[in-house]
CSV table of C-alpha atoms and ligand atoms in Angstrom, one decimal:
chain,number,residue,atom,x,y,z
C,1,MET,CA,86.0,-97.9,190.6
C,2,PRO,CA,84.6,-95.2,188.2
C,3,THR,CA,87.2,-93.0,186.6
C,4,THR,CA,86.7,-89.2,186.5
C,5,THR,CA,87.0,-88.4,182.8
C,6,HIS,CA,86.1,-84.7,183.0
C,7,LEU,CA,85.3,-81.8,185.3
C,8,THR,CA,82.7,-79.1,184.8
C,9,ALA,CA,82.7,-75.7,186.3
C,10,ARG,CA,79.6,-73.6,186.5
C,11,ARG,CA,78.8,-70.0,187.1
C,12,SER,CA,79.0,-69.8,190.9
C,13,PRO,CA,77.8,-67.6,193.7
C,14,ALA,CA,80.3,-65.4,195.6
C,15,LEU,CA,83.3,-67.4,196.7
C,16,ILE,CA,84.1,-66.8,200.4
C,17,GLY,CA,86.7,-68.4,202.6
C,18,VAL,CA,90.2,-68.8,203.9
C,19,THR,CA,92.3,-71.6,202.6
C,20,ARG,CA,95.9,-72.7,202.1
C,21,ALA,CA,97.7,-73.6,198.9
C,22,PRO,CA,99.7,-76.9,198.6
C,23,GLY,CA,103.4,-76.8,199.2
C,24,ASP,CA,105.6,-75.2,196.6
C,25,LYS,CA,106.5,-77.6,193.8
C,26,SER,CA,109.9,-76.2,192.9
C,27,MET,CA,111.0,-76.4,196.6
C,28,SER,CA,109.5,-79.8,197.1
C,29,HIS,CA,111.5,-81.4,194.3
C,30,ARG,CA,114.6,-79.7,195.5
C,31,ALA,CA,114.1,-80.8,199.1
C,32,MET,CA,113.8,-84.4,198.0
C,33,ILE,CA,116.8,-84.3,195.7
C,34,PHE,CA,119.1,-82.4,197.9
C,35,GLY,CA,118.1,-84.6,200.9
C,36,ALA,CA,119.1,-87.7,198.8
C,37,MET,CA,122.5,-86.1,197.8
C,38,ALA,CA,123.2,-85.1,201.4
C,39,THR,CA,124.7,-87.1,204.2
C,40,GLY,CA,122.3,-87.7,207.1
C,41,VAL,CA,118.6,-86.9,207.8
C,42,THR,CA,116.5,-84.2,206.1
C,43,GLU,CA,113.1,-83.6,207.6
C,44,ILE,CA,110.6,-81.9,205.3
C,45,GLU,CA,107.4,-80.1,206.3
C,46,GLY,CA,104.7,-78.9,204.0
C,47,LEU,CA,106.0,-81.1,201.1
C,48,LEU,CA,103.7,-81.0,198.0
C,49,GLU,CA,102.3,-84.6,197.8
C,50,GLY,CA,101.5,-84.2,194.1
C,51,ASP,CA,102.2,-86.8,191.5
C,52,ASP,CA,105.3,-84.9,190.2
C,53,VAL,CA,107.0,-84.8,193.6
C,54,LEU,CA,106.0,-88.4,194.4
C,55,ALA,CA,107.8,-89.5,191.2
C,56,THR,CA,110.9,-87.6,192.4
C,57,ALA,CA,110.6,-89.3,195.8
C,58,ARG,CA,110.5,-92.7,194.2
C,59,ALA,CA,113.5,-91.7,192.0
C,60,VAL,CA,115.7,-90.7,194.9
C,61,GLU,CA,114.7,-93.9,196.7
C,62,ALA,CA,116.0,-95.8,193.6
C,63,PHE,CA,119.2,-93.8,193.8
C,64,GLY,CA,119.8,-95.1,197.3
C,65,ALA,CA,118.1,-92.7,199.8
C,66,THR,CA,115.7,-93.9,202.4
C,67,VAL,CA,112.4,-92.0,202.1
C,68,GLU,CA,109.7,-92.1,204.8
C,69,ARG,CA,106.3,-90.4,205.0
C,70,LEU,CA,105.8,-89.3,208.6
C,71,GLY,CA,102.5,-87.6,208.3
C,72,GLU,CA,100.6,-85.2,206.0
C,73,GLY,CA,103.3,-83.2,204.2
C,74,ARG,CA,105.9,-84.5,206.6
C,75,TRP,CA,108.7,-86.6,205.1
C,76,ARG,CA,112.1,-87.8,206.1
C,77,VAL,CA,114.8,-88.4,203.6
C,78,THR,CA,118.0,-90.1,204.7
C,79,GLY,CA,120.8,-89.5,202.2
C,80,GLN,CA,123.9,-91.6,201.6
C,81,GLY,CA,126.0,-88.6,200.4
C,82,GLY,CA,125.6,-89.5,196.7
C,83,PHE,CA,123.6,-91.5,194.2
C,84,ARG,CA,124.1,-95.2,193.4
C,85,THR,CA,123.1,-97.0,190.2
C,86,PRO,CA,119.4,-97.7,190.4
C,87,GLY,CA,117.8,-101.1,189.7
C,88,GLY,CA,115.7,-99.9,186.8
C,89,VAL,CA,114.6,-97.0,184.7
C,90,ILE,CA,113.8,-93.7,186.5
C,91,ASP,CA,110.3,-92.7,185.5
C,92,CYS,CA,109.8,-89.0,186.3
C,93,GLY,CA,106.1,-89.0,185.2
C,94,ASN,CA,105.0,-85.5,184.1
C,95,ALA,CA,107.8,-83.6,185.9
C,96,GLY,CA,110.2,-81.5,183.9
C,97,THR,CA,111.7,-80.1,187.0
C,98,GLY,CA,112.2,-83.6,188.5
C,99,VAL,CA,113.9,-85.1,185.5
C,100,ARG,CA,116.1,-82.1,184.7
C,101,LEU,CA,117.4,-81.6,188.2
C,102,LEU,CA,117.9,-85.4,188.7
C,103,MET,CA,119.8,-85.6,185.4
C,104,GLY,CA,122.1,-82.8,186.7
C,105,ALA,CA,122.6,-84.5,190.1
C,106,ALA,CA,123.1,-88.0,188.6
C,107,ALA,CA,125.7,-86.6,186.1
C,108,GLY,CA,128.0,-85.9,189.0
C,109,TYR,CA,128.3,-89.5,190.1
C,110,PRO,CA,130.0,-92.5,188.4
C,111,ILE,CA,126.7,-94.2,187.6
C,112,THR,CA,124.7,-95.1,184.5
C,113,VAL,CA,120.9,-94.5,184.6
C,114,THR,CA,118.1,-94.2,182.1
C,115,PHE,CA,115.5,-91.5,182.6
C,116,ASP,CA,112.0,-91.6,181.2
C,117,GLY,CA,108.6,-89.9,181.6
C,118,ASP,CA,105.0,-89.8,180.5
C,119,ALA,CA,103.8,-88.9,177.0
C,120,SER,CA,104.0,-85.2,177.7
C,121,LEU,CA,107.5,-85.3,179.2
C,122,ARG,CA,108.7,-87.4,176.3
C,123,LYS,CA,107.8,-84.5,174.0
C,124,ARG,CA,109.8,-81.9,175.9
C,125,PRO,CA,113.3,-80.8,174.9
C,126,MET,CA,116.1,-82.2,177.0
C,127,LYS,CA,119.3,-81.0,175.2
C,128,ARG,CA,119.0,-77.6,176.9
C,129,VAL,CA,120.1,-79.5,180.0
C,130,THR,CA,122.1,-82.4,178.6
C,131,GLY,CA,124.1,-80.1,176.3
C,132,PRO,CA,125.9,-78.3,179.1
C,133,LEU,CA,126.1,-81.5,181.1
C,134,ALA,CA,127.8,-83.2,178.1
C,135,ASP,CA,130.2,-80.3,177.9
C,136,MET,CA,131.1,-81.0,181.5
C,137,GLY,CA,131.9,-84.6,180.6
C,138,ALA,CA,128.6,-86.6,181.1
C,139,ARG,CA,127.6,-89.1,178.4
C,140,PHE,CA,124.1,-89.3,177.0
C,141,GLU,CA,122.5,-92.0,174.8
C,142,TRP,CA,119.1,-91.1,173.3
C,143,GLN,CA,117.0,-94.3,173.3
C,144,ALA,CA,114.4,-93.2,170.8
C,145,ASP,CA,114.6,-89.6,169.4
C,146,ASP,CA,117.4,-87.2,169.7
C,147,ASP,CA,116.7,-84.6,172.4
C,148,ARG,CA,113.8,-86.5,173.8
C,149,LEU,CA,113.3,-89.0,176.7
C,150,PRO,CA,114.1,-91.8,177.3
C,151,VAL,CA,117.9,-91.1,177.6
C,152,ALA,CA,120.7,-93.0,179.4
C,153,VAL,CA,123.1,-90.9,181.3
C,154,SER,CA,126.6,-92.0,182.4
C,155,GLY,CA,128.2,-89.6,184.9
C,156,GLY,CA,131.3,-88.9,186.9
C,157,GLY,CA,134.7,-87.4,186.2
C,158,LEU,CA,133.2,-84.0,185.4
C,159,THR,CA,135.1,-80.8,184.5
C,160,VAL,CA,133.7,-77.4,185.3
C,161,ILE,CA,131.8,-75.1,183.0
C,162,ASP,CA,131.1,-71.3,182.7
C,163,TYR,CA,127.7,-71.4,181.2
C,164,VAL,CA,125.9,-68.4,179.9
C,165,GLN,CA,122.1,-68.9,179.6
C,166,THR,CA,120.2,-67.6,176.6
C,167,VAL,CA,116.8,-68.0,178.3
C,168,ALA,CA,116.3,-67.6,182.0
C,169,SER,CA,115.7,-71.1,183.1
C,170,ALA,CA,116.0,-72.3,186.7
C,171,GLN,CA,115.9,-75.9,185.6
C,172,ILE,CA,119.0,-75.5,183.4
C,173,LYS,CA,120.8,-73.4,186.0
C,174,SER,CA,120.0,-76.0,188.8
C,175,ALA,CA,121.0,-79.0,186.7
C,176,ILE,CA,124.4,-77.4,186.0
C,177,LEU,CA,125.0,-76.4,189.6
C,178,LEU,CA,124.1,-79.8,190.9
C,179,ALA,CA,126.5,-81.4,188.5
C,180,GLY,CA,129.1,-78.8,189.4
C,181,LEU,CA,129.0,-80.0,193.0
C,182,ASN,CA,130.9,-83.0,191.8
C,183,ALA,CA,133.2,-81.3,189.3
C,184,ASP,CA,136.7,-80.3,189.8
C,185,GLY,CA,136.9,-76.5,190.3
C,186,VAL,CA,134.4,-73.6,190.1
C,187,THR,CA,131.2,-73.9,188.0
C,188,THR,CA,129.4,-70.7,187.0
C,189,VAL,CA,126.0,-70.0,185.4
C,190,THR,CA,125.3,-66.5,184.1
C,191,GLU,CA,121.7,-65.5,183.6
C,192,PRO,CA,120.7,-62.5,181.5
C,193,GLU,CA,117.6,-62.3,183.6
C,194,LYS,CA,117.1,-63.8,187.0
C,195,SER,CA,115.3,-67.1,187.2
C,196,ARG,CA,113.9,-68.5,190.5
C,197,ASP,CA,116.7,-69.0,193.0
C,198,HIS,CA,115.4,-71.8,195.2
C,199,THR,CA,118.4,-74.0,194.4
C,200,GLU,CA,120.8,-71.4,195.5
C,201,ARG,CA,118.9,-70.7,198.7
C,202,MET,CA,118.3,-74.3,199.6
C,203,LEU,CA,121.8,-75.5,198.8
C,204,ARG,CA,123.0,-72.9,201.4
C,205,ALA,CA,120.7,-74.5,204.0
C,206,PHE,CA,122.4,-77.8,203.2
C,207,GLY,CA,125.7,-76.3,204.0
C,208,VAL,CA,126.9,-75.4,200.5
C,209,GLU,CA,128.6,-72.1,199.7
C,210,VAL,CA,127.0,-70.5,196.6
C,211,GLY,CA,128.3,-67.2,195.2
C,212,VAL,CA,126.0,-64.7,193.5
C,213,LEU,CA,127.4,-61.7,191.6
C,214,PRO,CA,124.8,-59.2,190.2
C,215,MET,CA,125.3,-58.6,186.4
C,216,GLY,CA,122.9,-56.1,184.8
C,217,GLU,CA,119.4,-57.4,185.0
C,218,GLY,CA,120.7,-60.9,185.8
C,219,TRP,CA,123.5,-62.5,187.9
C,220,LYS,CA,126.3,-64.9,187.8
C,221,VAL,CA,125.9,-67.9,190.2
C,222,SER,CA,129.0,-70.0,191.1
C,223,LEU,CA,129.9,-72.8,193.3
C,224,GLN,CA,133.1,-74.8,194.1
C,225,GLY,CA,133.0,-78.5,193.4
C,226,GLY,CA,133.8,-81.0,196.1
C,227,GLN,CA,131.4,-79.5,198.6
C,228,SER,CA,129.2,-81.9,200.4
C,229,LEU,CA,125.6,-81.5,201.6
C,230,THR,CA,124.5,-82.1,205.1
C,231,GLY,CA,120.9,-83.1,205.9
C,232,THR,CA,118.8,-80.4,207.3
C,233,ALA,CA,115.2,-79.3,208.1
C,234,VAL,CA,113.2,-77.8,205.2
C,235,ALA,CA,109.8,-76.1,205.7
C,236,VAL,CA,108.1,-75.7,202.3
C,237,PRO,CA,105.8,-72.7,202.0
C,238,GLY,CA,102.6,-72.5,199.9
C,239,ASP,CA,103.0,-72.5,196.2
C,240,PRO,CA,102.2,-69.1,194.6
C,241,SER,CA,101.7,-70.9,191.3
C,242,SER,CA,98.9,-72.9,192.9
C,243,ALA,CA,97.5,-70.1,195.1
C,244,ALA,CA,96.9,-68.3,191.8
C,245,PHE,CA,93.9,-70.4,191.0
C,246,PRO,CA,91.6,-69.8,194.0
C,247,LEU,CA,92.8,-66.2,194.0
C,248,ALA,CA,91.9,-65.8,190.3
C,249,ALA,CA,88.5,-67.2,191.1
C,250,GLY,CA,88.1,-64.6,193.8
C,251,LEU,CA,88.9,-61.8,191.3
C,252,VAL,CA,86.5,-62.9,188.6
C,253,VAL,CA,83.4,-64.3,190.5
C,254,PRO,CA,81.2,-61.4,191.6
C,255,GLY,CA,81.0,-60.7,195.4
C,256,SER,CA,84.0,-63.0,196.2
C,257,VAL,CA,86.5,-62.6,199.0
C,258,VAL,CA,89.1,-65.4,199.0
C,259,THR,CA,92.2,-65.6,201.2
C,260,VAL,CA,95.0,-68.0,200.7
C,261,GLU,CA,97.4,-68.2,203.7
C,262,GLY,CA,101.1,-69.0,203.8
C,263,VAL,CA,101.9,-68.2,200.2
C,264,MET,CA,105.6,-67.9,199.2
C,265,LEU,CA,106.4,-64.3,198.2
C,266,ASN,CA,109.9,-64.8,196.6
C,267,ALA,CA,110.1,-61.9,194.2
C,268,LEU,CA,111.2,-64.2,191.4
C,269,ARG,CA,107.8,-65.9,191.6
C,270,THR,CA,105.3,-63.2,192.1
C,271,GLY,CA,105.1,-61.5,188.7
C,272,LEU,CA,101.5,-62.5,188.4
C,273,PHE,CA,100.4,-60.7,191.5
C,274,GLU,CA,102.1,-57.5,190.3
C,275,THR,CA,100.4,-57.8,186.9
C,276,TRP,CA,97.0,-58.4,188.5
C,277,ARG,CA,97.5,-55.2,190.6
C,278,GLU,CA,98.3,-53.3,187.4
C,279,MET,CA,95.0,-54.6,186.0
C,280,GLY,CA,93.2,-53.1,189.0
C,281,ALA,CA,92.9,-56.2,191.1
C,282,ASP,CA,92.0,-55.8,194.8
C,283,LEU,CA,94.8,-58.0,196.1
C,284,THR,CA,96.1,-57.5,199.6
C,285,ILE,CA,98.9,-59.2,201.4
C,286,ALA,CA,98.9,-59.5,205.2
C,287,ASN,CA,101.0,-61.1,207.9
C,288,ARG,CA,104.3,-61.1,205.9
C,289,ARG,CA,106.8,-63.3,207.7
C,290,MET,CA,109.7,-65.6,207.0
C,291,ALA,CA,109.2,-69.4,206.8
C,292,GLY,CA,111.6,-71.9,205.5
C,293,GLY,CA,114.1,-69.2,204.3
C,294,GLU,CA,111.4,-67.5,202.2
C,295,GLU,CA,109.1,-64.6,202.8
C,296,VAL,CA,105.4,-65.8,203.0
C,297,GLY,CA,102.1,-63.9,203.4
C,298,ASP,CA,98.4,-64.3,203.5
C,299,ILE,CA,96.9,-63.1,200.2
C,300,THR,CA,93.3,-61.9,199.9
C,301,ALA,CA,91.6,-61.4,196.5
C,302,ARG,CA,88.3,-59.6,196.2
C,303,HIS,CA,86.1,-59.5,193.1
C,304,SER,CA,87.5,-56.7,191.0
C,305,ALA,CA,86.8,-54.8,187.8
C,306,LEU,CA,89.9,-55.7,185.8
C,307,LYS,CA,91.4,-53.8,182.8
C,308,GLY,CA,93.8,-55.1,180.2
C,309,VAL,CA,97.5,-54.3,180.4
C,310,VAL,CA,100.7,-54.9,178.4
C,311,VAL,CA,102.7,-57.3,180.5
C,312,PRO,CA,106.4,-56.3,180.5
C,313,GLU,CA,108.4,-59.0,178.7
C,314,GLU,CA,111.1,-58.8,181.3
C,315,ARG,CA,108.6,-60.1,183.9
C,316,ALA,CA,108.2,-63.4,182.1
C,317,ALA,CA,110.6,-65.4,184.1
C,318,SER,CA,108.9,-64.5,187.4
C,319,MET,CA,105.5,-65.7,186.2
C,320,ILE,CA,106.1,-68.2,183.3
C,321,ASP,CA,103.8,-70.8,184.8
C,322,GLU,CA,101.1,-68.2,185.5
C,323,TYR,CA,100.3,-67.0,182.0
C,324,PRO,CA,97.5,-69.5,181.6
C,325,ILE,CA,95.6,-68.3,184.6
C,326,LEU,CA,96.5,-64.7,183.8
C,327,ALA,CA,94.9,-65.3,180.3
C,328,ALA,CA,91.8,-66.7,182.0
C,329,THR,CA,91.4,-63.6,184.2
C,330,ALA,CA,92.2,-61.3,181.3
C,331,ALA,CA,89.1,-62.8,179.5
C,332,PHE,CA,87.0,-60.9,182.1
C,333,ALA,CA,89.0,-57.6,181.9
C,334,GLU,CA,88.0,-54.5,179.9
C,335,GLY,CA,90.3,-54.3,176.9
C,336,ALA,CA,93.3,-56.2,175.7
C,337,THR,CA,96.0,-58.0,177.8
C,338,VAL,CA,99.1,-58.3,175.8
C,339,MET,CA,101.5,-61.1,176.7
C,340,ARG,CA,104.8,-61.3,174.7
C,341,GLY,CA,108.3,-62.8,175.0
C,342,ILE,CA,106.9,-66.0,176.3
C,343,GLY,CA,107.9,-68.6,173.7
C,344,GLU,CA,109.0,-70.8,176.5
C,345,MET,CA,105.3,-71.5,177.2
C,346,ARG,CA,105.2,-73.6,174.1
C,347,VAL,CA,107.6,-76.2,175.7
C,348,LYS,CA,106.0,-76.6,179.1
C,349,GLU,CA,103.7,-79.6,180.0
C,350,SER,CA,101.9,-78.7,176.7
C,351,ASP,CA,102.1,-75.9,174.2
C,352,ARG,CA,100.3,-73.5,176.6
C,353,ILE,CA,100.0,-70.6,174.2
C,354,ALA,CA,98.2,-72.8,171.6
C,355,LEU,CA,96.0,-74.6,174.2
C,356,MET,CA,95.0,-71.4,176.0
C,357,ALA,CA,94.2,-69.7,172.7
C,358,ALA,CA,92.1,-72.7,171.6
C,359,GLY,CA,90.3,-73.1,174.9
C,360,LEU,CA,89.5,-69.4,175.4
C,361,GLN,CA,88.3,-69.1,171.7
C,362,ALA,CA,86.1,-72.1,172.2
C,363,CYS,CA,84.5,-70.2,175.2
C,364,GLY,CA,83.9,-67.2,173.0
C,365,VAL,CA,86.9,-65.1,174.0
C,366,LYS,CA,88.8,-63.1,171.5
C,367,VAL,CA,92.5,-64.3,171.4
C,368,GLU,CA,95.2,-63.4,168.9
C,369,GLU,CA,98.1,-65.9,168.9
C,370,GLU,CA,101.6,-65.0,168.0
C,371,PRO,CA,104.7,-67.2,167.8
C,372,GLU,CA,106.0,-65.9,171.1
C,373,GLY,CA,102.9,-64.7,172.8
C,374,PHE,CA,99.2,-63.9,172.7
C,375,THR,CA,96.7,-61.1,173.3
C,376,VAL,CA,93.4,-61.7,175.1
C,377,THR,CA,90.6,-59.2,174.7
C,378,GLY,CA,88.1,-59.3,177.6
C,379,GLY,CA,84.4,-59.0,177.8
C,380,PRO,CA,81.5,-61.1,178.9
C,381,VAL,CA,82.6,-64.8,178.6
C,382,ARG,CA,80.2,-67.2,177.0
C,383,GLY,CA,81.8,-70.5,178.1
C,384,GLY,CA,79.8,-73.5,176.9
C,385,ALA,CA,82.7,-75.6,175.7
C,386,THR,CA,84.6,-78.7,176.4
C,387,VAL,CA,88.3,-77.9,176.5
C,388,THR,CA,91.2,-80.3,175.5
C,389,THR,CA,93.9,-80.0,178.1
C,390,HIS,CA,96.5,-82.4,176.6
C,391,GLY,CA,97.0,-83.6,180.2
C,392,ASP,CA,98.3,-80.2,181.3
C,393,HIS,CA,97.2,-79.4,184.9
C,394,ARG,CA,97.5,-75.6,184.6
C,395,ILE,CA,95.4,-75.6,181.4
C,396,ALA,CA,92.7,-77.6,183.2
C,397,MET,CA,92.6,-75.4,186.3
C,398,SER,CA,92.7,-72.2,184.3
C,399,HIS,CA,89.6,-73.2,182.3
C,400,LEU,CA,87.8,-74.4,185.4
C,401,VAL,CA,88.3,-70.9,187.0
C,402,LEU,CA,87.0,-69.4,183.7
C,403,GLY,CA,83.9,-71.5,184.0
C,404,LEU,CA,83.1,-70.2,187.5
C,405,ALA,CA,82.3,-66.8,186.0
C,406,ALA,CA,81.3,-67.6,182.4
C,407,ASP,CA,77.6,-67.6,181.3
C,408,GLU,CA,77.6,-71.3,180.4
C,409,ALA,CA,79.5,-74.2,182.0
C,410,VAL,CA,83.1,-75.0,181.0
C,411,THR,CA,84.2,-78.7,180.9
C,412,VAL,CA,87.8,-80.0,180.8
C,413,ASP,CA,89.2,-83.4,180.0
C,414,GLU,CA,91.9,-85.4,181.8
C,415,PRO,CA,91.2,-83.8,185.2
C,416,GLY,CA,93.4,-86.5,186.9
C,417,MET,CA,96.5,-84.5,185.8
C,418,ILE,CA,95.5,-81.7,188.2
C,419,ALA,CA,97.0,-83.9,191.0
C,420,THR,CA,100.5,-83.4,189.5
C,421,SER,CA,100.7,-80.0,191.2
C,422,PHE,CA,97.4,-79.4,193.1
C,423,PRO,CA,96.0,-82.5,194.8
C,424,GLY,CA,92.6,-81.6,196.4
C,425,PHE,CA,92.0,-78.7,194.0
C,426,VAL,CA,88.4,-79.6,193.4
C,427,GLU,CA,87.5,-80.0,197.1
C,428,LEU,CA,89.3,-76.8,197.9
C,429,MET,CA,87.4,-74.8,195.3
C,430,GLN,CA,84.1,-76.5,196.4
C,431,GLY,CA,84.9,-75.5,199.9
C,432,LEU,CA,85.0,-71.8,198.8
C,433,GLY,CA,81.6,-72.3,197.2
C,434,ALA,CA,82.6,-73.0,193.6
C,435,ILE,CA,80.4,-75.3,191.6
C,436,VAL,CA,82.7,-77.9,190.1
C,437,GLU,CA,81.2,-81.2,189.2
C,438,THR,CA,82.9,-84.5,188.3
C,439,GLY,CA,81.9,-86.7,185.4
C,440,ASP,CA,82.5,-90.4,185.7
C,441,ALA,CA,82.9,-93.1,183.0
Q,1,S3P,C1,111.0,-74.6,187.5
Q,1,S3P,C2,111.4,-73.7,186.6
Q,1,S3P,C3,110.6,-73.3,185.5
Q,1,S3P,C4,109.1,-73.5,185.7
Q,1,S3P,C5,108.9,-74.9,186.2
Q,1,S3P,C6,109.6,-75.1,187.6
Q,1,S3P,C7,111.9,-75.0,188.6
Q,1,S3P,O1,111.0,-73.9,184.3
Q,1,S3P,O2,108.4,-73.4,184.5
Q,1,S3P,O3,107.5,-75.2,186.4
Q,1,S3P,O4,111.4,-75.5,189.7
Q,1,S3P,O5,113.1,-74.8,188.5
Q,1,S3P,P1,112.3,-73.4,183.4
Q,1,S3P,O6,113.5,-73.5,184.2
Q,1,S3P,O7,112.3,-74.3,182.2
Q,1,S3P,O8,111.9,-72.0,183.0
């Protein structure tokens, strides 16, 4: 079988069509993990069948749950009300959310387990999660380097914690809350700014009481240990972080009208759409409704004359994964788009500030990089470059969107990684009329 070693996007005619984004990645991980922690059957609809979530599915199976695929996006997880010691190492692949939430969950049970991941995940900091879990009583043994996977975790016998976050991170919050479910007493996490609240919402659907107390711009989230989860039905809506790519293409390719249906509109996830509107994007949301405990809607993007803006720093948490695609669209805007207060981008699947700056510059775009942000000045985009993605799905998709409206083609390496969050991305874009070609070795 030939291996696709790169993808090339070319200047395309108007993109026209109606499509759907794959299931939300954050909710898909949680549905799998909570289903495995629960007693009884959890039926999931709309699950993202991306590599990240499939790694989590294999992990929860190893922890003792029964996992069955019933049809496209339809999965059944039968939980045993806890995790048992797995037979081997838990390989979370590329998934930061998967490993961090699973570490939190595992810490609550009297088991020992080793977590590992791919080359990218092995470079990402883990102490932000293991630190508070260790304060609760879990034991960690780093197998290679301090703060990096692989790590062995021994859980059980936890005490509670009142944790105050310095950065708004849903992964840290979620790991602590999941561990807190098996600690003695009330665990609290205080966030200076709100991070995505899928854990809080979904735990309630599994029968757990979660308290939320507003505090300034943030909140204090609490739960009482000893509560058990009961299997339930979970409907996963479309991922706004994935919908962003076809919508971005709609904004930058002249004459386009692109609709993505069933996109989750949780306000803690939609900072990008707000920012695009401030840039002058013609973005409309129709058919707002509730699905799976979240508001969803059908979003239409029409080709728009964009102008640069200063993105408010306090919006960062609600669009942290979207700065790469924002930067790609900002390359076509008139004037400068200033993105600051986003140092967290440097510890995602790659150093996303460095890679977006390098990729855009290689395509002839003016970018000024700062330690905790970057500024993109728009204008006609030359393209004509091969971009190194370091195996980061969002870096790849952002540059492919750029190539659809650039003068010359844009090529990205390691396109297989797109399947971590957006399986079928190329076919979906081609279906809208985008010229994306595969290169085989
Ligand atoms: C996620 C939280 C965010 C985000 C990641 C998914 C989650 O990470 O970047 O893609 O599902 O909780 P942080 O919690 O590190 O900000």
